[in-house]
Amino acid sequence: MNGRNEPPSSALAQPLRPPSLGRVALYAGLFVLGAVLGVAGALLQPAWFPGGLLLALAAEAGLCAGAGRAVGRRGGAVAPALGWALAVVLLTTSRPEGDFLFAAGAGSYLFLLGGIAVAVICATLAPVRQPDGGPARLRK
């Protein structure tokens, strides 16, 4: 180049590396924990209507927000949210025998839509990986 000291390249210019085996196992465990929480919430919310609904949504918020903070990345909050969403969507389908888990009522809809809103809020508020460097503001 021309001999000038150039600042280190940004984190976006770095090549992507595959995640470590430990991180993959951590995200898979959080995904399964989110799915278990979705099944438990689906069973709890109709059994004890206002309290069960609030407890199920608070548990999901605690898991997603806590996992995001513990992992330190947004993926920590997204993994249990995806597990919760997959479990709940699979539970909404009716079986060939005519059995179903979610009745058409306000509680079921509040659980579904409230859970999706909680997952989006927690994933949005989760910590994001920052580029290396000091706490000073980046150049414009």
mmCIF file of N, CA, C and O in Angstrom, residues 102-140:
data_model
loop_
_atom_site.group_PDB
_atom_site.id
_atom_site.type_symbol
_atom_site.label_atom_id
_atom_site.label_comp_id
_atom_site.label_asym_id
_atom_site.label_seq_id
_atom_site.Cartn_x
_atom_site.Cartn_y
_atom_site.Cartn_z
ATOM 1 N N PHE A 102 -55.329 -26.975 21.497
ATOM 2 C CA PHE A 102 -55.726 -25.580 21.643
ATOM 3 C C PHE A 102 -57.184 -25.411 21.220
ATOM 4 O O PHE A 102 -57.532 -25.650 20.072
ATOM 5 N N ALA A 103 -58.024 -24.982 22.132
ATOM 6 C CA ALA A 103 -59.410 -24.686 21.801
ATOM 7 C C ALA A 103 -59.487 -23.275 21.225
ATOM 8 O O ALA A 103 -58.609 -22.445 21.461
ATOM 9 N N ALA A 104 -60.503 -23.009 20.466
ATOM 10 C CA ALA A 104 -60.688 -21.666 19.914
ATOM 11 C C ALA A 104 -61.221 -20.770 21.022
ATOM 12 O O ALA A 104 -62.401 -20.770 21.331
ATOM 13 N N GLY A 105 -60.329 -20.030 21.630
ATOM 14 C CA GLY A 105 -60.720 -19.148 22.710
ATOM 15 C C GLY A 105 -59.682 -18.059 22.894
ATOM 16 O O GLY A 105 -58.599 -18.087 22.296
ATOM 17 N N ALA A 106 -60.005 -17.110 23.733
ATOM 18 C CA ALA A 106 -59.114 -15.971 23.946
ATOM 19 C C ALA A 106 -57.794 -16.400 24.570
ATOM 20 O O ALA A 106 -56.733 -15.874 24.210
ATOM 21 N N GLY A 107 -57.829 -17.349 25.490
ATOM 22 C CA GLY A 107 -56.607 -17.790 26.150
ATOM 23 C C GLY A 107 -55.600 -18.394 25.189
ATOM 24 O O GLY A 107 -54.399 -18.121 25.274
ATOM 25 N N SER A 108 -56.080 -19.217 24.272
ATOM 26 C CA SER A 108 -55.182 -19.851 23.302
ATOM 27 C C SER A 108 -54.566 -18.820 22.365
ATOM 28 O O SER A 108 -53.370 -18.868 22.073
ATOM 29 N N TYR A 109 -55.387 -17.899 21.905
ATOM 30 C CA TYR A 109 -54.860 -16.868 21.007
ATOM 31 C C TYR A 109 -53.896 -15.937 21.727
ATOM 32 O O TYR A 109 -52.881 -15.518 21.167
ATOM 33 N N LEU A 110 -54.185 -15.607 22.971
ATOM 34 C CA LEU A 110 -53.255 -14.779 23.748
ATOM 35 C C LEU A 110 -51.937 -15.508 23.979
ATOM 36 O O LEU A 110 -50.869 -14.903 23.963
ATOM 37 N N PHE A 111 -52.008 -16.814 24.217
ATOM 38 C CA PHE A 111 -50.782 -17.592 24.400
ATOM 39 C C PHE A 111 -49.955 -17.613 23.117
ATOM 40 O O PHE A 111 -48.742 -17.404 23.155
ATOM 41 N N LEU A 112 -50.598 -17.869 21.987
ATOM 42 C CA LEU A 112 -49.867 -17.926 20.724
ATOM 43 C C LEU A 112 -49.273 -16.574 20.338
ATOM 44 O O LEU A 112 -48.074 -16.456 20.078
ATOM 45 N N LEU A 113 -50.109 -15.552 20.313
ATOM 46 C CA LEU A 113 -49.625 -14.231 19.885
ATOM 47 C C LEU A 113 -48.720 -13.591 20.933
ATOM 48 O O LEU A 113 -47.729 -12.941 20.590
ATOM 49 N N GLY A 114 -49.063 -13.774 22.207
ATOM 50 C CA GLY A 114 -48.207 -13.234 23.264
ATOM 51 C C GLY A 114 -46.849 -13.900 23.295
ATOM 52 O O GLY A 114 -45.827 -13.250 23.516
ATOM 53 N N GLY A 115 -46.814 -15.206 23.051
ATOM 54 C CA GLY A 115 -45.538 -15.912 23.018
ATOM 55 C C GLY A 115 -44.666 -15.475 21.861
ATOM 56 O O GLY A 115 -43.448 -15.351 22.000
ATOM 57 N N ILE A 116 -45.279 -15.242 20.728
ATOM 58 C CA ILE A 116 -44.519 -14.749 19.576
ATOM 59 C C ILE A 116 -43.981 -13.352 19.861
ATOM 60 O O ILE A 116 -42.827 -13.044 19.564
ATOM 61 N N ALA A 117 -44.807 -12.504 20.468
ATOM 62 C CA ALA A 117 -44.355 -11.144 20.802
ATOM 63 C C ALA A 117 -43.226 -11.179 21.818
ATOM 64 O O ALA A 117 -42.236 -10.442 21.692
ATOM 65 N N VAL A 118 -43.333 -12.031 22.823
ATOM 66 C CA VAL A 118 -42.266 -12.155 23.829
ATOM 67 C C VAL A 118 -40.978 -12.631 23.177
ATOM 68 O O VAL A 118 -39.888 -12.116 23.472
ATOM 69 N N ALA A 119 -41.064 -13.598 22.268
ATOM 70 C CA ALA A 119 -39.871 -14.102 21.594
ATOM 71 C C ALA A 119 -39.199 -13.023 20.753
ATOM 72 O O ALA A 119 -37.976 -12.883 20.769
ATOM 73 N N VAL A 120 -39.993 -12.252 20.045
ATOM 74 C CA VAL A 120 -39.426 -11.178 19.212
ATOM 75 C C VAL A 120 -38.790 -10.101 20.080
ATOM 76 O O VAL A 120 -37.696 -9.610 19.783
ATOM 77 N N ILE A 121 -39.439 -9.735 21.172
ATOM 78 C CA ILE A 121 -38.891 -8.710 22.064
ATOM 79 C C ILE A 121 -37.581 -9.177 22.674
ATOM 80 O O ILE A 121 -36.591 -8.436 22.711
ATOM 81 N N CYS A 122 -37.544 -10.412 23.149
ATOM 82 C CA CYS A 122 -36.322 -10.923 23.773
ATOM 83 C C CYS A 122 -35.185 -11.052 22.765
ATOM 84 O O CYS A 122 -34.034 -10.753 23.082
ATOM 85 N N ALA A 123 -35.495 -11.493 21.545
ATOM 86 C CA ALA A 123 -34.450 -11.600 20.526
ATOM 87 C C ALA A 123 -33.953 -10.226 20.093
ATOM 88 O O ALA A 123 -32.777 -10.064 19.774
ATOM 89 N N THR A 124 -34.816 -9.235 20.111
ATOM 90 C CA THR A 124 -34.403 -7.885 19.728
ATOM 91 C C THR A 124 -33.534 -7.244 20.809
ATOM 92 O O THR A 124 -32.570 -6.545 20.499
ATOM 93 N N LEU A 125 -33.853 -7.496 22.060
ATOM 94 C CA LEU A 125 -33.114 -6.882 23.163
ATOM 95 C C LEU A 125 -31.866 -7.651 23.560
ATOM 96 O O LEU A 125 -31.126 -7.195 24.426
ATOM 97 N N ALA A 126 -31.611 -8.799 22.969
ATOM 98 C CA ALA A 126 -30.438 -9.604 23.315
ATOM 99 C C ALA A 126 -29.169 -8.876 22.889
ATOM 100 O O ALA A 126 -29.173 -8.086 21.941
ATOM 101 N N PRO A 127 -28.063 -9.150 23.585
ATOM 102 C CA PRO A 127 -26.804 -8.500 23.218
ATOM 103 C C PRO A 127 -26.366 -8.892 21.816
ATOM 104 O O PRO A 127 -26.597 -10.011 21.362
ATOM 105 N N VAL A 128 -25.725 -7.960 21.153
ATOM 106 C CA VAL A 128 -25.233 -8.177 19.800
ATOM 107 C C VAL A 128 -23.714 -8.144 19.847
ATOM 108 O O VAL A 128 -23.122 -7.351 20.582
ATOM 109 N N ARG A 129 -23.084 -8.995 19.060
ATOM 110 C CA ARG A 129 -21.625 -9.032 19.021
ATOM 111 C C ARG A 129 -21.104 -7.702 18.486
ATOM 112 O O ARG A 129 -21.550 -7.218 17.442
ATOM 113 N N GLN A 130 -20.163 -7.120 19.197
ATOM 114 C CA GLN A 130 -19.584 -5.843 18.801
ATOM 115 C C GLN A 130 -18.187 -6.062 18.228
ATOM 116 O O GLN A 130 -17.489 -6.991 18.636
ATOM 117 N N PRO A 131 -17.745 -5.199 17.323
ATOM 118 C CA PRO A 131 -16.384 -5.332 16.808
ATOM 119 C C PRO A 131 -15.372 -5.037 17.902
ATOM 120 O O PRO A 131 -15.670 -4.332 18.871
ATOM 121 N N ASP A 132 -14.180 -5.616 17.754
ATOM 122 C CA ASP A 132 -13.123 -5.375 18.733
ATOM 123 C C ASP A 132 -12.704 -3.918 18.695
ATOM 124 O O ASP A 132 -12.786 -3.242 17.684
ATOM 125 N N GLY A 133 -12.234 -3.447 19.815
ATOM 126 C CA GLY A 133 -11.783 -2.068 19.896
ATOM 127 C C GLY A 133 -12.242 -1.434 21.185
ATOM 128 O O GLY A 133 -12.892 -2.054 22.018
ATOM 129 N N GLY A 134 -11.880 -0.198 21.345
ATOM 130 C CA GLY A 134 -12.219 0.519 22.559
ATOM 131 C C GLY A 134 -13.689 0.898 22.597
ATOM 132 O O GLY A 134 -14.432 0.707 21.639
ATOM 133 N N PRO A 135 -14.098 1.463 23.720
ATOM 134 C CA PRO A 135 -15.488 1.867 23.854
ATOM 135 C C PRO A 135 -15.816 3.155 23.108
ATOM 136 O O PRO A 135 -16.930 3.636 23.166
ATOM 137 N N ALA A 136 -14.827 3.731 22.434
ATOM 138 C CA ALA A 136 -15.059 4.978 21.721
ATOM 139 C C ALA A 136 -15.974 4.746 20.516
ATOM 140 O O ALA A 136 -16.124 3.637 20.018
ATOM 141 N N ARG A 137 -16.554 5.811 20.051
ATOM 142 C CA ARG A 137 -17.454 5.749 18.911
ATOM 143 C C ARG A 137 -16.683 5.414 17.651
ATOM 144 O O ARG A 137 -15.578 5.900 17.427
ATOM 145 N N LEU A 138 -17.266 4.588 16.812
ATOM 146 C CA LEU A 138 -16.608 4.204 15.567
ATOM 147 C C LEU A 138 -16.621 5.371 14.583
ATOM 148 O O LEU A 138 -17.455 6.259 14.640
ATOM 149 N N ARG A 139 -15.667 5.342 13.666
ATOM 150 C CA ARG A 139 -15.590 6.398 12.654
ATOM 151 C C ARG A 139 -16.801 6.392 11.772
ATOM 152 O O ARG A 139 -17.387 5.366 11.502
ATOM 153 N N LYS A 140 -17.158 7.563 11.250
ATOM 154 C CA LYS A 140 -18.294 7.666 10.324
ATOM 155 C C LYS A 140 -17.856 7.359 8.927
ATOM 156 O O LYS A 140 -16.811 7.515 8.495
#
